[in-house]
Short mmCIF file of C-alpha atoms in Angstrom, two decimals:
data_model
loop_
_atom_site.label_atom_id
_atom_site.label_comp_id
_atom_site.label_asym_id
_atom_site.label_seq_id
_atom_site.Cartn_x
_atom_site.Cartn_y
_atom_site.Cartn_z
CA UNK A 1 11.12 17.76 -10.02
CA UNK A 2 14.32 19.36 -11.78
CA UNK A 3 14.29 20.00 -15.33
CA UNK A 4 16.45 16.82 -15.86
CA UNK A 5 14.18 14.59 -14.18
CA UNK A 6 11.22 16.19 -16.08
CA UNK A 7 12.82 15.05 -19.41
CA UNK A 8 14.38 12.00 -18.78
CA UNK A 9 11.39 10.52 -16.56
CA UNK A 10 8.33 12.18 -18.43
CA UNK A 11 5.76 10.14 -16.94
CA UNK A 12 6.72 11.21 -13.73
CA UNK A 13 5.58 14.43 -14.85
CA UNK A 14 2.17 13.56 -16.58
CA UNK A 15 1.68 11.53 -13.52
CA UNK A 16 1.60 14.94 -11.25
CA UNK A 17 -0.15 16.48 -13.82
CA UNK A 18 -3.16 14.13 -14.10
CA UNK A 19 -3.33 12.89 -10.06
CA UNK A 20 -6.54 15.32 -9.66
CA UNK A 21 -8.71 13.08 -11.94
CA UNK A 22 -7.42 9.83 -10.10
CA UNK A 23 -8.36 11.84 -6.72
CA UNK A 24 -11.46 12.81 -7.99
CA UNK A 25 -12.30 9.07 -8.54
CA UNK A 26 -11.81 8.32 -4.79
CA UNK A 27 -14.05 11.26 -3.71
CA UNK A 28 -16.56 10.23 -5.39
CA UNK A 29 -16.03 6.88 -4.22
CA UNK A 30 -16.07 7.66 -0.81
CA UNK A 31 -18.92 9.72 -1.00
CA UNK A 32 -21.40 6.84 -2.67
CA UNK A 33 -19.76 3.34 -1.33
CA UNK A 34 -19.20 1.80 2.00
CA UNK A 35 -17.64 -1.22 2.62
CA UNK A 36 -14.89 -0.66 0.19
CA UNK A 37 -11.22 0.69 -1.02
CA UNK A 38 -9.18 2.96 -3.25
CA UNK A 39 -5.95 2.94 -4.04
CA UNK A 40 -4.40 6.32 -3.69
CA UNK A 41 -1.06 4.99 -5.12
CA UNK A 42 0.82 2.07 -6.20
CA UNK A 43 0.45 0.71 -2.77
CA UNK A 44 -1.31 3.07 -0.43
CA UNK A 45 -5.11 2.85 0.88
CA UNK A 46 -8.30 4.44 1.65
CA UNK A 47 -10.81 2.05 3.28
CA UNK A 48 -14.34 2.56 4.35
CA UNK A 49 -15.82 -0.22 6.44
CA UNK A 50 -19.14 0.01 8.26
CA UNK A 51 -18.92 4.04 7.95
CA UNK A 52 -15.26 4.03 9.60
CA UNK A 53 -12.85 5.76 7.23
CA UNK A 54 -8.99 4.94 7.74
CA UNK A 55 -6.19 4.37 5.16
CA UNK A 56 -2.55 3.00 5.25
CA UNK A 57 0.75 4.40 3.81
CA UNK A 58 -1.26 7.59 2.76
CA UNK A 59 0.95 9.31 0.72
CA UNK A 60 1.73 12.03 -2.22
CA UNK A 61 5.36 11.22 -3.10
CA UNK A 62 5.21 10.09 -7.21
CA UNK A 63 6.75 12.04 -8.06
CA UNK A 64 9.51 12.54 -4.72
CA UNK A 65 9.09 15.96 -4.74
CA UNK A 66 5.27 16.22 -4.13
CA UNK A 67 3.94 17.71 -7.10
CA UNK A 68 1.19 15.69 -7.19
CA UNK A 69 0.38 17.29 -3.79
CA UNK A 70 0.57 20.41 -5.18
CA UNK A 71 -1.34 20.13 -8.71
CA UNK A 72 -3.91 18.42 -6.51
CA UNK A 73 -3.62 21.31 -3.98
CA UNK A 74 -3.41 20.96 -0.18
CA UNK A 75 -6.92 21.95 1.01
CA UNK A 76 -8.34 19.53 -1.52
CA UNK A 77 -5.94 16.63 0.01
CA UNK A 78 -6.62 17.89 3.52
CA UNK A 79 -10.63 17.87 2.94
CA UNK A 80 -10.56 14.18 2.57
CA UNK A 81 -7.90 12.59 4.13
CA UNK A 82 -9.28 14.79 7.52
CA UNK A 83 -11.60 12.52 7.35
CA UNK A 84 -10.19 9.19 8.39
CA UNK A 85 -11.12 8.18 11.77
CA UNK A 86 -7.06 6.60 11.70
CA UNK A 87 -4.11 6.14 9.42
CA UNK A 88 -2.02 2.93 9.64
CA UNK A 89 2.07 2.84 9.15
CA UNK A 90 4.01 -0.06 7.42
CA UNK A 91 7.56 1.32 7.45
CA UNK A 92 10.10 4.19 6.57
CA UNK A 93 10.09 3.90 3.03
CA UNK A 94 9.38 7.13 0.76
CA UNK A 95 6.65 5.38 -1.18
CA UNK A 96 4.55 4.32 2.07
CA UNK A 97 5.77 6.88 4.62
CA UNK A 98 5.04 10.47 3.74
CA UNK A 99 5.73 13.26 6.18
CA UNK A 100 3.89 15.98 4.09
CA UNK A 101 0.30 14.06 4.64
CA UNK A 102 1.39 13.57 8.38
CA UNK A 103 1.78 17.48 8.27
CA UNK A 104 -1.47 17.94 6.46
CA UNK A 105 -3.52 16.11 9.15
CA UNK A 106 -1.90 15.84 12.48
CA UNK A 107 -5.35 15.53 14.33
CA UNK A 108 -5.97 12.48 12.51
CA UNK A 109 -4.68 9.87 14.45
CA UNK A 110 -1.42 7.77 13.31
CA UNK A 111 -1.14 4.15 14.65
CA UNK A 112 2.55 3.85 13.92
CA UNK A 113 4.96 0.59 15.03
CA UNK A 114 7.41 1.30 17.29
CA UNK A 115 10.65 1.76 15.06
CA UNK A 116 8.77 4.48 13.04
CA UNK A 117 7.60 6.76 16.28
CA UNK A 118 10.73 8.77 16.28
CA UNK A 119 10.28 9.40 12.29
CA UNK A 120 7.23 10.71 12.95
CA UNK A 121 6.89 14.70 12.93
CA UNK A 122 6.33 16.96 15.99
CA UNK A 123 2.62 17.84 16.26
CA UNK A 124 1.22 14.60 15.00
CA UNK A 125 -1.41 12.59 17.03
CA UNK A 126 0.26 9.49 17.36
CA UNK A 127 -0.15 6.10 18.94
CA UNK A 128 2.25 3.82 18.64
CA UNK A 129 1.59 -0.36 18.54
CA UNK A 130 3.78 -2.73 19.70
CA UNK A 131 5.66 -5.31 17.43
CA UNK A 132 2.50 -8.04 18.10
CA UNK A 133 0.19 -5.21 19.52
CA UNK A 134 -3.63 -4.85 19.52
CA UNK A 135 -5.77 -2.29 19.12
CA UNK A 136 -8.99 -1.74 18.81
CA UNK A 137 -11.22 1.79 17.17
CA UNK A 138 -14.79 1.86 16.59
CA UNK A 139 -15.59 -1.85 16.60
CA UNK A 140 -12.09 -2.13 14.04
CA UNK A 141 -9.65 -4.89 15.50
CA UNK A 142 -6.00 -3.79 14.24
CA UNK A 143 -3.27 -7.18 14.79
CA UNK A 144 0.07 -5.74 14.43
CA UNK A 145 3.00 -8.52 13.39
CA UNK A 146 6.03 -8.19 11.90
CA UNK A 147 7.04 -7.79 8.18
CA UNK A 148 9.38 -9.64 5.91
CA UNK A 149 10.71 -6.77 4.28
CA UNK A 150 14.70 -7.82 3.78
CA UNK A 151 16.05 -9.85 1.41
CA UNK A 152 16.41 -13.42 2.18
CA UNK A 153 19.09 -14.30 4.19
CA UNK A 154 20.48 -11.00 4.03
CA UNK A 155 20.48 -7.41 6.11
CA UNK A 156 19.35 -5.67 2.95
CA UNK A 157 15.94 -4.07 3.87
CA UNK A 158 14.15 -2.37 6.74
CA UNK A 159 12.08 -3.18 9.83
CA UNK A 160 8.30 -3.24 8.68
CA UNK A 161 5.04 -4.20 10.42
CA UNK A 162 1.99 -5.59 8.71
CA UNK A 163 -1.24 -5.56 9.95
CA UNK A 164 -4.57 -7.76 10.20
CA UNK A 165 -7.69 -5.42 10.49
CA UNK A 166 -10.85 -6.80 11.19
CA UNK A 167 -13.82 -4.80 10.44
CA UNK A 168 -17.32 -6.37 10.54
CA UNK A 169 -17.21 -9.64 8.34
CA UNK A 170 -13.82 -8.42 6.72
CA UNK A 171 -10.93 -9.78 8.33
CA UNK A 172 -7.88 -7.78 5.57
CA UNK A 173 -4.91 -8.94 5.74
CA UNK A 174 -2.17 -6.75 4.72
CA UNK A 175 1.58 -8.21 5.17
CA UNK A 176 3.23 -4.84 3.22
CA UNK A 177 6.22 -5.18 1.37
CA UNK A 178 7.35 -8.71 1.36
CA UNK A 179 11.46 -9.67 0.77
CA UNK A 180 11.85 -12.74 1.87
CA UNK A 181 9.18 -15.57 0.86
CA UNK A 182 10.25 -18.19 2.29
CA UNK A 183 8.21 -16.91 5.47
CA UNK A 184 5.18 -17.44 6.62
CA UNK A 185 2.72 -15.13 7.80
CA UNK A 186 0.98 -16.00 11.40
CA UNK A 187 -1.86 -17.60 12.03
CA UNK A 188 -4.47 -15.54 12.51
CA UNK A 189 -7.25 -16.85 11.44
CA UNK A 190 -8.76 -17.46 8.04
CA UNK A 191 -8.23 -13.85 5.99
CA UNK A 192 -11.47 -12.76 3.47
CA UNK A 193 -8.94 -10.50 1.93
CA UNK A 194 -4.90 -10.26 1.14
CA UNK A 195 -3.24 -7.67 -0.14
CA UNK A 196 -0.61 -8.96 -1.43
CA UNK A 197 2.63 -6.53 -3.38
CA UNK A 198 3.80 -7.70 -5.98
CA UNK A 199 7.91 -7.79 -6.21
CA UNK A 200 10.02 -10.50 -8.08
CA UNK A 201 13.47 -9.85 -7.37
CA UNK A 202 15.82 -7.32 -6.65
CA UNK A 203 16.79 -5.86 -10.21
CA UNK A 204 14.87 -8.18 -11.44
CA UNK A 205 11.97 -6.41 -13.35
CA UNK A 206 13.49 -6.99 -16.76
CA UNK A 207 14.30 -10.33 -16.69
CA UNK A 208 10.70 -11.60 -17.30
CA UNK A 209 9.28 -14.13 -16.81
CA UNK A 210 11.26 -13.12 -13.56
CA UNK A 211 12.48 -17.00 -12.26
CA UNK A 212 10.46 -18.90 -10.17
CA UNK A 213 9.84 -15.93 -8.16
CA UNK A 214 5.86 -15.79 -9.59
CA UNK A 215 5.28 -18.91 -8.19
CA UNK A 216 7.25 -18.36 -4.72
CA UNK A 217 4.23 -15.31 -4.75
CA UNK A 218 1.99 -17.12 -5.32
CA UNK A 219 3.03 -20.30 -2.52
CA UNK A 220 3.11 -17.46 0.20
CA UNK A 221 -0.32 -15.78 -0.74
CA UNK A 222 -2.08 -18.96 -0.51
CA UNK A 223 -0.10 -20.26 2.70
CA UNK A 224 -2.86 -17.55 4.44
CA UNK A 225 -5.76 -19.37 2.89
CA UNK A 226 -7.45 -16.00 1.90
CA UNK A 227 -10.91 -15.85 0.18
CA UNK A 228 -9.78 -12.41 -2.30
CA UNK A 229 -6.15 -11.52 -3.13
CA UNK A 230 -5.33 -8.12 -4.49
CA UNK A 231 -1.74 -7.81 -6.54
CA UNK A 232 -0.55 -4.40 -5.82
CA UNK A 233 1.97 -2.04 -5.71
CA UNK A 234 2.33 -1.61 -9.58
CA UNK A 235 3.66 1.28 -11.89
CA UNK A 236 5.34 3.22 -8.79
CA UNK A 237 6.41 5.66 -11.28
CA UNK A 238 9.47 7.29 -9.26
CA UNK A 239 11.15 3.90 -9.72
CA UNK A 240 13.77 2.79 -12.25
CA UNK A 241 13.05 0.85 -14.83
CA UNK A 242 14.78 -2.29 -13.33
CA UNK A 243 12.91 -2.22 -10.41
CA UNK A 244 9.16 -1.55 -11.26
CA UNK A 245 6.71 -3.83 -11.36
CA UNK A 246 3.64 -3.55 -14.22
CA UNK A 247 0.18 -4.94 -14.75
CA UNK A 248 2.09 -7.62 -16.69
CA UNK A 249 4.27 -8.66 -14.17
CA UNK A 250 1.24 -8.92 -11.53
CA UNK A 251 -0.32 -11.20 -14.58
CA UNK A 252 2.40 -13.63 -14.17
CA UNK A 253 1.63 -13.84 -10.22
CA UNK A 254 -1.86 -14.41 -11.38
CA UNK A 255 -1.21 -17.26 -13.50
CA UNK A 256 0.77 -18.91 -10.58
CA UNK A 257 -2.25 -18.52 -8.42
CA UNK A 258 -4.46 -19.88 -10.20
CA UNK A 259 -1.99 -22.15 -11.53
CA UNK A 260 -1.94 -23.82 -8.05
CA UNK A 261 -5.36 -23.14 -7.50
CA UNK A 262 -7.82 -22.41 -10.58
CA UNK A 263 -10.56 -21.65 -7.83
CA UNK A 264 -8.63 -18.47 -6.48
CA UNK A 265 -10.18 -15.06 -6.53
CA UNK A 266 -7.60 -12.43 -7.79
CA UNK A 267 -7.64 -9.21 -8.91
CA UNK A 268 -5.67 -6.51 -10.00
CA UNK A 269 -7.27 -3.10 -8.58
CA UNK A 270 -6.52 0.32 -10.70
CA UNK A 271 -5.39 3.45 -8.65
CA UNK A 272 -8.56 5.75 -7.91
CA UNK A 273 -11.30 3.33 -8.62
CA UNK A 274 -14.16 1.57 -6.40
CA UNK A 275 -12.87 -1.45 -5.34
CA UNK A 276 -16.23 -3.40 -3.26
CA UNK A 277 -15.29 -5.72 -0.58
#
């Protein structure tokens, strides 16, 4: 981080500075509870299901430079990210795809969609899943489809894949960064849990309540009939002010859920902390 950044974006730095405790939390974690997740950042995971470890979007870059990584320190990363039995790719953005972590564990293997394999760096174990590709590790059943991650009607985004992993009695569904709601995700059977990322509008952060985009959340999360929704990808720190989404502007997804359905089950997960499935 320059010396500019460091004053005008200050929680950038105390972010960096206090990773290692939210870290800590997830070791821990791992090492007491199965059959759950952590977030490692605004909207990157750490799952263990039935003793399987594997994450998605691993990454260290709030702040862009990686000084979380290196407060934290690399061996420390490298201990416990070593230990997923597979890491799963959603697209080329800096806050989901990080090439330092890919660097940290190449013999962890990377199940990466096919417009990401040639962003991927040399030495990596890699295997790369079609656009509507299945694969299966250890009993887990990973349904590849494609994302919605450009802004209706418009070339404004990138190519993203989202995945349905079924592990066990846990069938998570997790469609990424959604642009365009006015999609529908496929039908792949009832999901037990959706993580679904919050966003309400290009530019749009300050202009709460945010338009009718809460409830346009809230019409495609409950178009997959899950039984658990997750808001995420909240207080991404590297972004401007305009543009990042807080715990309040999850609430007002929340209130549109349950607005439409006063039965739903959602929840707003913290970064670091045990999160039960």
């Amino acid at each position: 981080m320059t010396r500019e950044e460091n004053v005008k974006y200050p929680v950038l730095r105390r972010y960096a500075e206090r990773y290692g405790e939210i870290f800590g939390d997830i070791e821990r974690g791992l090492a007491r509870t199965d059959d759950a997740f952590w977030l490692m950042g605004a909207a990157n995971y750490i799952f263990s299901t039935g003793g399987v470890r594997w994450a998605v979007d691993p990454m260290f870059t709030t702040p862009r430079d990686h000084s979380s990584l290196r407060a934290l320190g690399e061996e420390r990363a490298k201990k416990l990210l070593s230990t997923m039995r597979f890491m799963l790719l959603t697209h080329s953005h800096a806050d989901h795809f990080d090439p330092e972590v890919m660097r940290l564990c190449p013999d962890v293997e990377w199940i990466v969609p096919e417009h990401l394999a040639a962003m991927m760096p040399e030495g990596c174990r890699r295997t790369v899943i079609g656009e509507n590709g299945v694969i299966e590790r250890e009993g887990i059943v990973i349904r590849a489809f494609p994302g919605f991650h450009y802004d209706a009607g418009t070339t404004h985004g990138v190519p993203e894949t989202g995945y349905m992993v079924e592990a066990g009695a846990h069938r998570i569904l997790m469609p990424a960064d959604v642009r365009d709601y006015g999609n529908r995700l496929p039908d792949m059977g009832r999901a037990t849990h959706l993580f679904m990322h919050v966003w309400l509008g290009r530019a749009n952060a300050l202009n709460y309540p945010c338009g009718d985009y809460p409830d346009q959340v809230a019409e495609f999360a409950l178009s997959a009939r899950p039984e658990k929704i997750y808001l995420t990808h909240l207080m991404e720190a590297a972004r401007v002010p305009e543009d990042l989404w807080t715990y309040a502007h999850a609430g007002l997804v929340m209130d549109a859920l349950l607005a439409r359905d006063p039965a739903c089950d959602v929840s707003i997960p913290l970064p670091g902390k045990t999160q039960r499935l």
